[in-house]
Short mmCIF file of C-alpha atoms in Angstrom, two decimals:
data_model
loop_
_atom_site.label_atom_id
_atom_site.label_comp_id
_atom_site.label_asym_id
_atom_site.label_seq_id
_atom_site.Cartn_x
_atom_site.Cartn_y
_atom_site.Cartn_z
CA MET E 1 0.00 0.00 0.00
CA PRO E 2 1.34 3.38 -0.92
CA GLY E 3 2.43 6.09 1.43
CA SER E 4 -0.38 8.48 0.70
CA VAL E 5 -2.75 6.36 2.75
CA ASP E 6 -0.58 7.57 5.60
CA GLN E 7 -1.33 5.02 8.25
CA GLU E 8 1.27 6.28 10.71
CA ASN E 9 -0.85 9.28 11.49
CA ASP E 10 -3.20 6.94 13.35
CA GLN E 11 -0.96 7.01 16.40
CA SER E 12 0.72 10.37 16.18
CA MET E 13 -2.31 12.46 15.37
CA MET E 14 -2.91 13.64 18.96
CA ASP E 15 0.65 14.85 19.44
CA ALA E 16 1.20 16.70 16.20
CA GLY E 17 -0.21 20.18 15.70
CA PRO E 18 -2.76 20.66 12.94
CA GLU E 19 -0.53 23.01 10.93
CA GLN E 20 2.23 20.43 10.82
CA GLN E 21 -0.17 17.77 9.55
CA TYR E 22 -1.48 20.10 6.91
CA GLU E 23 1.95 20.93 5.60
CA GLN E 24 3.04 17.31 5.57
CA GLU E 25 0.12 16.27 3.43
CA ASP E 26 0.28 19.25 1.15
CA VAL E 27 3.77 18.38 -0.05
CA LEU E 28 3.02 14.68 -0.12
CA GLU E 29 4.24 14.29 -3.68
CA LEU E 30 7.66 15.64 -2.81
CA GLU E 31 7.91 14.41 0.73
CA ASP E 32 11.09 12.48 1.55
CA LYS E 33 10.64 9.13 3.15
CA ARG E 34 12.51 7.78 6.13
CA ILE E 35 14.10 4.36 5.96
CA VAL E 36 14.43 2.66 9.34
CA VAL E 37 17.38 0.31 9.88
CA LEU E 38 16.18 -2.53 12.07
CA PRO E 39 18.28 -3.55 15.12
CA GLY E 40 21.12 -6.00 14.66
CA ALA E 41 22.55 -4.45 11.51
CA THR E 42 26.21 -4.64 10.57
CA GLU E 43 28.05 -2.97 7.67
CA THR E 44 27.40 -5.80 5.26
CA ALA E 45 24.11 -7.15 6.57
CA ALA E 46 21.10 -5.04 7.40
CA SER E 47 17.31 -5.08 7.40
CA PHE E 48 15.57 -1.92 6.28
CA GLN E 49 11.99 -1.00 7.03
CA PHE E 50 10.05 0.94 4.39
CA ASP E 51 6.92 2.54 5.74
CA GLY E 52 3.95 2.68 3.40
CA GLU E 53 5.31 0.26 0.80
CA GLY E 54 4.21 -3.20 -0.27
CA HIS E 55 4.89 -5.88 -2.85
CA THR E 56 4.97 -3.30 -5.63
CA LEU E 57 8.28 -1.78 -4.63
CA GLY E 58 9.41 -4.71 -2.48
CA ASN E 59 9.61 -7.31 -5.20
CA ALA E 60 10.91 -4.94 -7.88
CA LEU E 61 13.65 -3.71 -5.57
CA ARG E 62 14.52 -7.23 -4.48
CA TYR E 63 15.04 -8.14 -8.13
CA THR E 64 17.33 -5.22 -8.93
CA ILE E 65 19.37 -5.70 -5.75
CA MET E 66 19.77 -9.41 -6.45
CA LYS E 67 21.15 -8.48 -9.88
CA ASN E 68 24.21 -7.08 -8.09
CA PRO E 69 26.95 -9.77 -7.88
CA GLN E 70 28.31 -8.26 -4.67
CA VAL E 71 25.03 -9.09 -2.94
CA GLU E 72 24.99 -12.45 -1.23
CA PHE E 73 21.35 -12.39 -0.22
CA CYS E 74 18.36 -10.14 -0.65
CA GLY E 75 14.78 -10.77 0.35
CA TYR E 76 11.71 -8.84 1.39
CA THR E 77 8.70 -9.48 3.58
CA ILE E 78 5.53 -7.78 4.67
CA PRO E 79 5.51 -8.81 8.33
CA HIS E 80 1.82 -8.15 8.87
CA PRO E 81 -0.83 -7.53 6.21
CA SER E 82 -2.62 -4.82 8.17
CA GLU E 83 0.52 -2.75 8.67
CA THR E 84 1.75 -1.00 5.55
CA LYS E 85 5.37 -1.80 6.25
CA MET E 86 7.87 -3.64 4.11
CA ASN E 87 11.10 -5.13 5.43
CA LEU E 88 14.02 -5.60 3.09
CA ARG E 89 17.00 -7.74 4.11
CA ILE E 90 20.32 -7.30 2.34
CA GLN E 91 23.50 -9.26 3.01
CA THR E 92 26.55 -8.43 0.94
CA PHE E 93 30.10 -9.66 0.49
CA ASP E 94 32.95 -7.63 2.03
CA THR E 95 33.48 -5.57 -1.13
CA THR E 96 30.45 -3.37 -0.46
CA THR E 97 27.94 -2.44 2.24
CA ALA E 98 24.25 -3.10 2.59
CA VAL E 99 23.38 0.58 2.24
CA GLU E 100 25.44 0.87 -0.93
CA ALA E 101 23.74 -2.19 -2.36
CA LEU E 102 20.33 -0.66 -1.60
CA GLU E 103 21.30 2.61 -3.25
CA LYS E 104 22.60 0.78 -6.29
CA GLY E 105 19.36 -1.21 -6.46
CA LEU E 106 17.29 1.98 -6.45
CA ASP E 107 19.51 3.45 -9.19
CA THR E 108 19.15 0.32 -11.29
CA LEU E 109 15.39 0.43 -10.97
CA MET E 110 15.30 4.09 -11.99
CA ASP E 111 17.51 3.41 -15.04
CA LEU E 112 15.23 0.53 -15.95
CA CYS E 113 12.17 2.80 -15.76
CA ASP E 114 13.83 5.27 -18.17
CA VAL E 115 14.52 2.52 -20.70
CA VAL E 116 10.94 1.25 -20.44
CA THR E 117 9.55 4.77 -20.96
CA ASP E 118 11.81 5.40 -24.00
CA LYS E 119 11.11 2.10 -25.70
CA PHE E 120 7.39 2.28 -24.94
CA THR E 121 7.08 5.78 -26.39
CA VAL E 122 8.98 4.81 -29.56
CA ALA E 123 6.90 1.66 -30.06
CA ARG E 124 3.64 3.53 -29.49
CA ASP E 125 4.51 6.37 -31.86
CA GLY E 126 5.59 3.85 -34.48
CA PHE E 127 2.36 1.93 -34.08
CA ASN E 128 0.20 5.06 -34.26
CA ALA E 129 2.05 6.26 -37.36
CA SER E 130 1.66 2.95 -39.17
CA LYS E 131 -2.03 2.91 -38.25
CA THR E 132 -2.68 6.36 -39.75
CA ASP E 133 -0.68 5.32 -42.84
CA ARG E 134 -2.93 2.34 -43.33
CA MET E 135 -6.03 4.48 -42.89
CA GLU E 136 -4.86 7.02 -45.44
CA SER E 137 -3.82 4.56 -48.15
CA MET W 1 36.07 -19.59 -12.73
CA ALA W 2 36.22 -19.06 -16.44
CA PRO W 3 32.99 -17.67 -17.78
CA LEU W 4 30.73 -20.36 -19.11
CA ILE W 5 28.22 -19.67 -21.82
CA ALA W 6 24.98 -21.57 -21.72
CA SER W 7 23.94 -23.25 -24.97
CA GLN W 8 21.07 -21.79 -26.99
CA GLU W 9 19.06 -24.87 -26.14
CA GLU W 10 19.60 -24.33 -22.42
CA LEU W 11 18.73 -20.63 -22.67
CA GLN W 12 15.53 -21.53 -24.52
CA ARG W 13 14.66 -24.04 -21.80
CA ARG W 14 15.11 -21.38 -19.11
CA ARG W 15 12.87 -18.98 -21.00
CA ILE W 16 9.87 -21.29 -20.90
CA VAL W 17 7.59 -21.91 -17.94
CA ASP W 18 6.40 -25.51 -18.31
CA ILE W 19 2.71 -26.25 -18.32
CA ASN W 20 1.86 -29.82 -17.37
CA PRO W 21 -1.56 -31.50 -17.23
CA GLU W 22 -2.05 -30.73 -13.55
CA THR W 23 0.84 -28.51 -12.56
CA VAL W 24 3.10 -25.67 -13.60
CA SER W 25 6.86 -26.02 -13.23
CA ASN W 26 10.13 -24.17 -13.86
CA PHE W 27 8.45 -20.90 -12.95
CA ALA W 28 11.13 -19.17 -10.85
CA SER W 29 13.51 -16.73 -12.54
CA THR W 30 17.11 -17.89 -12.34
CA ASP W 31 18.85 -14.97 -14.05
CA PHE W 32 20.75 -13.87 -10.95
CA PRO W 33 24.50 -13.73 -10.29
CA GLY W 34 25.59 -16.85 -8.48
CA HIS W 35 22.72 -19.03 -9.60
CA TRP W 36 24.42 -20.73 -12.56
CA PRO W 37 28.10 -21.56 -12.01
CA GLY W 38 30.37 -19.48 -14.22
CA GLU W 39 27.59 -17.29 -15.64
CA SER W 40 27.45 -13.61 -14.80
CA HIS W 41 23.84 -12.36 -14.98
CA GLU W 42 24.99 -9.06 -13.49
CA TRP W 43 22.74 -6.08 -14.16
CA ASN W 44 23.81 -4.40 -17.37
CA LEU W 45 21.78 -1.46 -18.60
CA GLY W 46 23.07 -1.66 -22.18
CA LYS W 47 22.23 -5.33 -22.38
CA PHE W 48 18.80 -4.69 -20.91
CA ARG W 49 18.19 -1.95 -23.47
CA ASP W 50 19.19 -4.29 -26.31
CA ASN W 51 17.01 -7.15 -25.10
CA PHE W 52 13.97 -5.18 -23.98
CA ASN W 53 11.31 -4.71 -26.59
CA VAL W 54 7.81 -3.24 -26.76
CA GLU W 55 5.29 -4.32 -29.36
CA PHE W 56 1.86 -2.77 -29.72
CA HIS W 57 -1.19 -4.84 -30.66
CA ARG W 58 -3.83 -2.15 -30.35
CA ASN W 59 -3.90 1.38 -29.07
CA ASP W 60 -7.38 2.80 -28.80
CA GLN W 61 -8.10 5.75 -26.59
CA PHE W 62 -9.54 3.70 -23.76
CA GLU W 63 -8.02 0.31 -24.43
CA ALA W 64 -4.45 -0.60 -25.23
CA SER W 65 -2.77 -3.95 -25.65
CA PHE W 66 0.98 -4.32 -25.95
CA SER W 67 3.77 -6.78 -25.23
CA LEU W 68 6.73 -6.05 -23.02
CA VAL W 69 9.48 -8.55 -23.85
CA GLY W 70 12.65 -9.03 -21.85
CA LEU W 71 11.41 -7.97 -18.44
CA ASP W 72 11.32 -9.79 -15.12
CA ALA W 73 7.93 -10.64 -13.63
CA SER W 74 8.67 -8.55 -10.53
CA ILE W 75 8.97 -5.41 -12.66
CA ALA W 76 5.98 -6.14 -14.91
CA ASN W 77 3.90 -6.86 -11.82
CA ALA W 78 4.98 -3.58 -10.23
CA PHE W 79 3.66 -1.70 -13.27
CA ARG W 80 0.39 -3.60 -13.16
CA ARG W 81 -0.08 -3.00 -9.43
CA ILE W 82 0.75 0.69 -9.77
CA LEU W 83 -1.73 1.07 -12.63
CA MET W 84 -4.55 -0.23 -10.47
CA ALA W 85 -3.72 1.25 -7.10
CA GLU W 86 -1.27 4.13 -7.31
CA VAL W 87 -1.86 6.24 -10.39
CA PRO W 88 -3.91 9.19 -9.12
CA SER W 89 -7.29 10.17 -10.53
CA ILE W 90 -10.27 12.23 -9.43
CA ALA W 91 -13.64 11.15 -8.04
CA ILE W 92 -16.46 12.53 -5.92
CA GLU W 93 -15.47 12.20 -2.26
CA PHE W 94 -17.65 14.57 -0.23
CA VAL W 95 -21.39 14.94 -0.73
CA PHE W 96 -23.27 17.72 1.05
CA VAL W 97 -26.94 16.91 0.99
CA HIS W 98 -29.09 20.03 1.09
CA ASN W 99 -32.25 18.20 0.26
CA ASN W 100 -33.07 14.65 -0.69
CA THR W 101 -36.69 13.56 -0.66
CA SER W 102 -36.18 10.69 -3.11
CA VAL W 103 -36.60 7.08 -2.02
CA ILE W 104 -32.87 6.42 -2.25
CA GLN W 105 -31.07 7.11 1.04
CA ASP W 106 -28.44 9.84 1.35
CA GLU W 107 -25.56 7.46 2.04
CA VAL W 108 -26.49 5.08 -0.78
CA LEU W 109 -26.81 7.98 -3.18
CA ALA W 110 -23.46 9.37 -2.05
CA GLN W 111 -21.79 6.01 -2.64
CA ARG W 112 -23.31 5.79 -6.14
CA LEU W 113 -22.11 9.28 -6.99
CA GLY W 114 -18.57 8.44 -5.89
CA LEU W 115 -18.36 5.61 -8.41
CA ILE W 116 -19.23 7.78 -11.43
CA PRO W 117 -16.09 8.12 -13.57
CA LEU W 118 -15.28 11.76 -14.32
CA LYS W 119 -13.19 13.28 -17.06
CA GLY W 120 -11.71 16.71 -17.68
CA SER W 121 -8.57 18.51 -18.79
CA VAL W 122 -5.63 16.17 -18.10
CA GLU W 123 -3.42 19.19 -17.57
CA GLY W 124 -5.85 20.48 -14.96
CA ILE W 125 -6.05 17.15 -13.18
CA ASN W 126 -2.25 16.94 -13.04
CA TRP W 127 -2.16 20.47 -11.66
CA MET W 128 -4.49 19.53 -8.80
CA ARG W 129 -3.01 18.73 -5.38
CA TRP W 130 -4.04 16.24 -2.72
CA PHE W 131 -6.82 17.07 -0.32
CA LYS W 132 -6.00 15.99 3.22
CA LYS W 133 -9.06 14.51 4.86
CA PRO W 134 -9.88 15.32 8.48
CA THR W 135 -9.72 12.32 10.80
CA GLU W 136 -11.73 11.41 13.89
CA ASP W 137 -8.80 12.24 16.17
CA ASP W 138 -8.18 15.54 14.47
CA PRO W 139 -11.37 16.93 12.94
CA GLU W 140 -9.64 20.26 12.23
CA GLY W 141 -6.62 18.70 10.53
CA GLY W 142 -8.01 18.51 7.01
CA SER W 143 -7.15 20.79 4.11
CA THR W 144 -9.34 23.77 3.39
CA PRO W 145 -11.19 23.27 0.11
CA SER W 146 -9.42 25.43 -2.46
CA ASP W 147 -9.31 25.68 -6.24
CA PHE W 148 -6.20 23.46 -6.36
CA ASN W 149 -7.59 20.57 -4.33
CA THR W 150 -11.37 20.50 -4.71
CA ILE W 151 -13.69 20.61 -7.69
CA VAL W 152 -17.27 21.54 -6.98
CA LEU W 153 -20.15 19.83 -8.78
CA ARG W 154 -23.83 20.22 -8.08
CA LEU W 155 -26.78 17.97 -8.55
CA ASP W 156 -30.02 19.90 -8.30
CA VAL W 157 -33.06 18.22 -9.79
CA LYS W 158 -36.74 18.36 -9.07
CA CYS W 159 -39.34 16.02 -10.47
CA GLU W 160 -42.52 17.57 -11.80
CA LYS W 161 -45.54 16.46 -13.75
CA ASN W 162 -45.50 17.13 -17.48
CA THR W 163 -48.52 18.83 -18.93
CA ASN W 164 -50.13 17.78 -22.23
CA VAL W 165 -49.33 14.09 -21.87
CA ASP W 166 -51.43 11.43 -23.53
CA PRO W 167 -53.71 10.14 -20.72
CA LYS W 168 -52.91 6.54 -21.71
CA GLU W 169 -49.17 7.16 -21.38
CA ASP W 170 -47.57 5.06 -18.61
CA ASP W 171 -43.87 5.74 -19.14
CA PRO W 172 -42.74 7.80 -16.13
CA ARG W 173 -39.99 9.43 -18.24
CA LYS W 174 -42.68 10.97 -20.43
CA LEU W 175 -45.18 11.63 -17.66
CA TYR W 176 -42.73 13.54 -15.47
CA LYS W 177 -39.74 15.82 -15.84
CA HIS W 178 -36.60 14.34 -14.29
CA ALA W 179 -38.22 11.02 -13.44
CA HIS W 180 -34.77 9.56 -14.01
CA VAL W 181 -31.71 11.38 -12.75
CA TYR W 182 -28.69 10.76 -14.97
CA ALA W 183 -25.01 11.56 -14.64
CA LYS W 184 -25.50 14.33 -17.23
CA ASP W 185 -27.65 16.24 -14.70
CA ILE W 186 -24.51 16.92 -12.65
CA THR W 187 -23.28 20.47 -13.23
CA PHE W 188 -19.75 21.79 -12.89
CA HIS W 189 -19.00 25.02 -11.04
CA PRO W 190 -15.38 26.09 -11.56
CA VAL W 191 -13.66 28.31 -9.05
CA GLY W 192 -10.43 30.31 -9.25
CA ARG W 193 -7.81 28.92 -11.63
CA GLN W 194 -10.09 26.00 -12.53
CA GLU W 195 -11.73 28.35 -15.02
CA GLN W 196 -8.51 28.38 -17.05
CA PHE W 197 -8.01 24.62 -17.09
CA PHE W 198 -11.48 23.16 -17.36
CA VAL W 199 -13.01 25.02 -20.31
CA GLY W 200 -15.36 23.79 -23.03
CA ASP W 201 -14.81 20.09 -23.75
CA ASP W 202 -12.20 20.00 -21.01
CA ALA W 203 -14.77 20.80 -18.32
CA ILE W 204 -15.19 18.26 -15.53
CA GLN W 205 -18.03 15.97 -16.59
CA PRO W 206 -19.06 12.32 -16.32
CA VAL W 207 -17.35 10.04 -18.85
CA ASN W 208 -20.70 8.47 -19.57
CA PRO W 209 -23.63 10.90 -19.40
CA ASP W 210 -26.26 8.14 -19.27
CA ILE W 211 -25.44 6.57 -15.92
CA LEU W 212 -28.67 6.32 -13.94
CA ILE W 213 -28.24 7.84 -10.49
CA ALA W 214 -31.75 7.84 -9.02
CA LYS W 215 -35.44 7.74 -9.91
CA LEU W 216 -37.90 10.40 -8.77
CA ARG W 217 -41.64 10.96 -8.66
CA PRO W 218 -43.44 14.34 -8.82
CA GLY W 219 -42.64 16.50 -5.80
CA GLN W 220 -39.38 14.73 -4.97
CA LYS W 221 -36.12 16.66 -5.04
CA ILE W 222 -32.43 16.08 -4.92
CA ASP W 223 -30.21 19.05 -4.15
CA MET W 224 -26.62 18.35 -3.26
CA GLU W 225 -23.12 19.73 -3.58
CA LEU W 226 -20.44 17.26 -4.60
CA HIS W 227 -16.77 17.80 -3.86
CA VAL W 228 -14.33 16.04 -6.15
CA ILE W 229 -10.80 15.37 -4.96
CA LYS W 230 -7.70 13.60 -6.20
CA GLY W 231 -6.94 10.19 -4.78
CA ILE W 232 -5.42 6.78 -5.49
CA GLY W 233 -6.94 3.33 -6.00
CA ALA W 234 -5.34 1.97 -2.83
CA ASP W 235 -7.53 4.34 -0.82
CA HIS W 236 -10.76 3.56 -2.68
CA ALA W 237 -11.44 1.70 -5.93
CA LYS W 238 -13.30 4.72 -7.33
CA PHE W 239 -9.93 6.47 -7.65
CA SER W 240 -8.49 3.68 -9.79
CA PRO W 241 -7.90 5.08 -13.29
CA VAL W 242 -8.20 1.69 -14.99
CA ALA W 243 -11.15 -0.62 -15.52
CA THR W 244 -8.71 -3.50 -15.98
CA ALA W 245 -4.94 -3.66 -16.04
CA SER W 246 -3.68 -7.17 -16.54
CA TYR W 247 -1.00 -9.19 -18.25
CA ARG W 248 -0.61 -12.75 -19.44
CA LEU W 249 2.48 -14.60 -20.55
CA LEU W 250 2.83 -15.47 -24.22
CA PRO W 251 1.77 -19.12 -24.70
CA ASP W 252 4.27 -21.50 -26.26
CA ILE W 253 3.25 -24.70 -28.07
CA LYS W 254 5.80 -27.20 -29.27
CA ILE W 255 4.83 -30.19 -31.38
CA LEU W 256 7.48 -32.75 -30.49
CA ARG W 257 6.40 -35.62 -32.74
CA PRO W 258 4.26 -35.46 -35.90
CA ILE W 259 0.50 -35.29 -35.50
CA ILE W 260 -0.96 -36.51 -38.80
CA GLY W 261 -4.29 -37.16 -40.50
CA GLU W 262 -7.41 -37.54 -38.36
CA ASP W 263 -5.40 -36.82 -35.20
CA ALA W 264 -4.26 -33.52 -36.69
CA ARG W 265 -7.87 -32.45 -37.32
CA LYS W 266 -8.75 -33.36 -33.74
CA PHE W 267 -5.68 -31.48 -32.51
CA VAL W 268 -6.85 -28.31 -34.26
CA LYS W 269 -10.15 -28.52 -32.35
CA CYS W 270 -8.29 -28.62 -29.01
CA PHE W 271 -7.26 -24.96 -29.51
CA PRO W 272 -9.04 -21.67 -30.27
CA ALA W 273 -9.41 -20.86 -33.97
CA GLY W 274 -6.20 -19.83 -35.71
CA VAL W 275 -3.76 -21.30 -33.20
CA ILE W 276 -3.07 -24.58 -35.00
CA GLY W 277 -3.11 -24.96 -38.78
CA LEU W 278 -3.00 -27.91 -41.16
CA GLU W 279 -0.33 -28.40 -43.80
CA GLN W 280 0.37 -31.17 -46.28
CA VAL W 281 3.33 -33.41 -45.56
CA THR W 282 5.84 -32.68 -48.33
CA ARG W 283 7.78 -35.28 -50.31
CA GLU W 284 11.02 -34.20 -48.65
CA GLU W 285 9.66 -34.74 -45.17
CA ALA W 286 8.18 -38.08 -46.12
CA SER W 287 11.50 -39.26 -47.58
CA GLN W 288 13.41 -38.27 -44.45
CA LYS W 289 14.07 -41.34 -42.33
CA GLY W 290 13.19 -41.14 -38.63
CA SER W 291 11.12 -37.98 -39.06
CA GLY W 292 7.89 -39.80 -38.35
CA TYR W 293 6.46 -38.69 -41.69
CA GLU W 294 7.61 -41.73 -43.72
CA GLY W 295 4.85 -42.96 -45.99
CA HIS W 296 2.52 -40.08 -45.09
CA GLU W 297 3.18 -37.85 -48.10
CA GLY W 298 0.18 -35.66 -48.93
CA GLU W 299 -1.54 -36.22 -45.60
CA MET W 300 -2.35 -33.34 -43.28
CA LYS W 301 -0.06 -32.50 -40.38
CA ALA W 302 -0.66 -30.08 -37.51
CA VAL W 303 1.54 -26.99 -37.30
CA VAL W 304 1.57 -24.11 -34.82
CA ARG W 305 0.24 -20.98 -36.56
CA ASP W 306 -0.21 -18.37 -33.84
CA ALA W 307 0.37 -19.31 -30.21
CA PHE W 308 -0.54 -15.73 -29.20
CA LYS W 309 -4.23 -16.56 -29.63
CA ASP W 310 -4.10 -19.61 -27.38
CA THR W 311 -5.92 -19.55 -24.06
CA VAL W 312 -3.80 -22.43 -22.67
CA SER W 313 -6.86 -24.51 -21.87
CA ARG W 314 -4.65 -27.66 -21.79
CA GLU W 315 -7.40 -29.54 -23.63
CA CYS W 316 -4.80 -31.26 -25.85
CA LEU W 317 -3.14 -32.78 -22.79
CA ARG W 318 -6.31 -34.73 -21.92
CA HIS W 319 -6.25 -36.91 -25.03
CA GLU W 320 -4.43 -40.22 -25.20
CA GLU W 321 -3.34 -39.81 -28.83
CA PHE W 322 -1.33 -36.62 -28.15
CA GLN W 323 0.59 -38.01 -25.16
CA GLY W 324 4.25 -37.07 -25.50
CA LYS W 325 3.65 -35.35 -28.83
CA VAL W 326 3.03 -31.84 -27.58
CA LYS W 327 4.62 -29.60 -24.97
CA LEU W 328 2.83 -26.56 -23.61
CA GLY W 329 4.55 -23.65 -21.95
CA ARG W 330 4.62 -19.90 -21.56
CA VAL W 331 7.43 -17.50 -22.35
CA ARG W 332 8.70 -16.25 -18.98
CA ASP W 333 9.66 -12.74 -20.06
CA HIS W 334 6.96 -11.94 -22.63
CA PHE W 335 4.15 -10.01 -20.94
CA ILE W 336 1.04 -9.24 -22.97
CA PHE W 337 -0.49 -6.28 -21.18
CA ASN W 338 -4.06 -5.17 -21.50
CA VAL W 339 -4.89 -1.75 -20.09
CA GLU W 340 -8.41 -0.42 -20.17
CA SER W 341 -8.96 3.15 -18.98
CA VAL W 342 -12.17 4.25 -17.27
CA GLY W 343 -12.02 7.43 -19.35
CA GLN W 344 -10.04 10.05 -17.48
CA PHE W 345 -6.74 9.38 -19.27
CA ASP W 346 -5.71 7.66 -22.49
CA SER W 347 -4.68 4.08 -21.81
CA ASP W 348 -1.15 4.41 -23.21
CA VAL W 349 -0.59 7.53 -21.11
CA LEU W 350 -1.69 5.55 -18.06
CA PHE W 351 1.07 3.02 -18.55
CA LEU W 352 3.69 5.74 -18.92
CA GLU W 353 2.26 7.27 -15.78
CA SER W 354 2.74 4.01 -13.89
CA VAL W 355 6.41 3.89 -14.92
CA LYS W 356 6.75 7.46 -13.72
CA VAL W 357 5.19 6.61 -10.36
CA LEU W 358 7.63 3.75 -9.85
CA LYS W 359 10.58 5.98 -10.69
CA LEU W 360 9.30 8.70 -8.39
CA LYS W 361 8.97 6.18 -5.58
CA CYS W 362 12.61 5.15 -6.03
CA ALA W 363 13.79 8.75 -6.16
CA ARG W 364 11.92 9.54 -2.97
CA TRP W 365 13.33 6.58 -1.08
CA LYS W 366 16.79 7.38 -2.34
CA ARG W 367 16.55 10.83 -0.81
CA GLY W 368 15.51 9.17 2.45
CA LEU W 369 18.60 7.01 2.16
CA VAL W 370 20.88 10.04 2.08
CA ASP W 371 19.55 10.97 5.53
CA LEU W 372 20.33 7.49 6.71
CA VAL W 373 23.98 7.65 5.70
CA ARG W 374 24.40 11.04 7.33
#
């Protein structure tokens, strides 16, 4: 489930002032998210908690991180279905760190999105052009 | 270890998800570093760009079908999930009932109104911001309705008797004015900058003007103000911009041993029209020893024409005579997408939007990561 559902406000609503809440929501599209490192992390092995994410980002990110040969293990879980939290576990070899692997995974996924957008646009424009050609002739 | 290169045959085997009579096997992706000894499988953007391919099958305004080839299921599934639940769109969220004397209850009517798909200037919709809803704990915490987060619609209808009606007439639509309330009776009242965006054909209006909202009898009235906000499908299905967004894997049919004559005709009937065709066994094939065609020159043999059209019903696997002669499968990295828009955006734009949402998500988390390192 995406972040805009904003489940965490359930608990903190009483403490936070109304102005603060308003501002937070208003910039929702640009709001930076906080990644929590779960206890027991070392340099090369860490579990990260993503608040407000689900299988959508979890599985895609797991794939791109696993594509990194310096990563020994990567997996994700949604510990409880009624909490919109996603845990991502990364264990790497000594040549890199877990945080670096995560950053590289995010970069990979963003590069991938650019390629998909480019190729999709080209294919669509080509298809539309050939369709109008056929209609004209 | 010296790099090993898998044979073409092996690569082909890895590309196919096997479909057996009762089960599915070989479904997990194995293209990861460390899975196959001596093979790299490291992420390589150039290689991905070379292998990835998009092919369009149809591109109508509200329905598009296209293939994405060379993608992992985790990525294709992310796009599909985002299309349904995370691409923003607008819908009626708040209904202020000034008067409702119809037989349909306020809350039921409000729920019906919410589900009406709306359209309007795409530019204007993209310009709109989120509206923060007040919660029980913090009733004052919501946004103030403004031109950039709320669109105001009104529904104000009154049912009255028509004069000069044939006394034998029994159709209430002819007997009374506004006996049926349709989506087209909803009026749009722009405020502030909305007047620049939502003009003429780009005004906020129902996609389908003929949706029946309520039925009235003379003397009954509905008068309500409807506030439209931007939201996402994960919050409520009415905000989902797609009617359907789905993919299937390209079917793969392999005829391992010849299927000839009467069997071939039966084989054709096991599949939807156009999937399997019949061809005559040529002299060359018949003269080839061990091909299974010896002495069958001129007879009909089954050939795969277009596996794309197959529904993978597995009917052919139920028949004794085809045992061991056919192998069904699906191509692991060939996703045939079907995206149907509810009418607010063009379907191809919706897909591009989903890719954008995924990228934005990554960018946002990456910024959060910078904090973490610091």
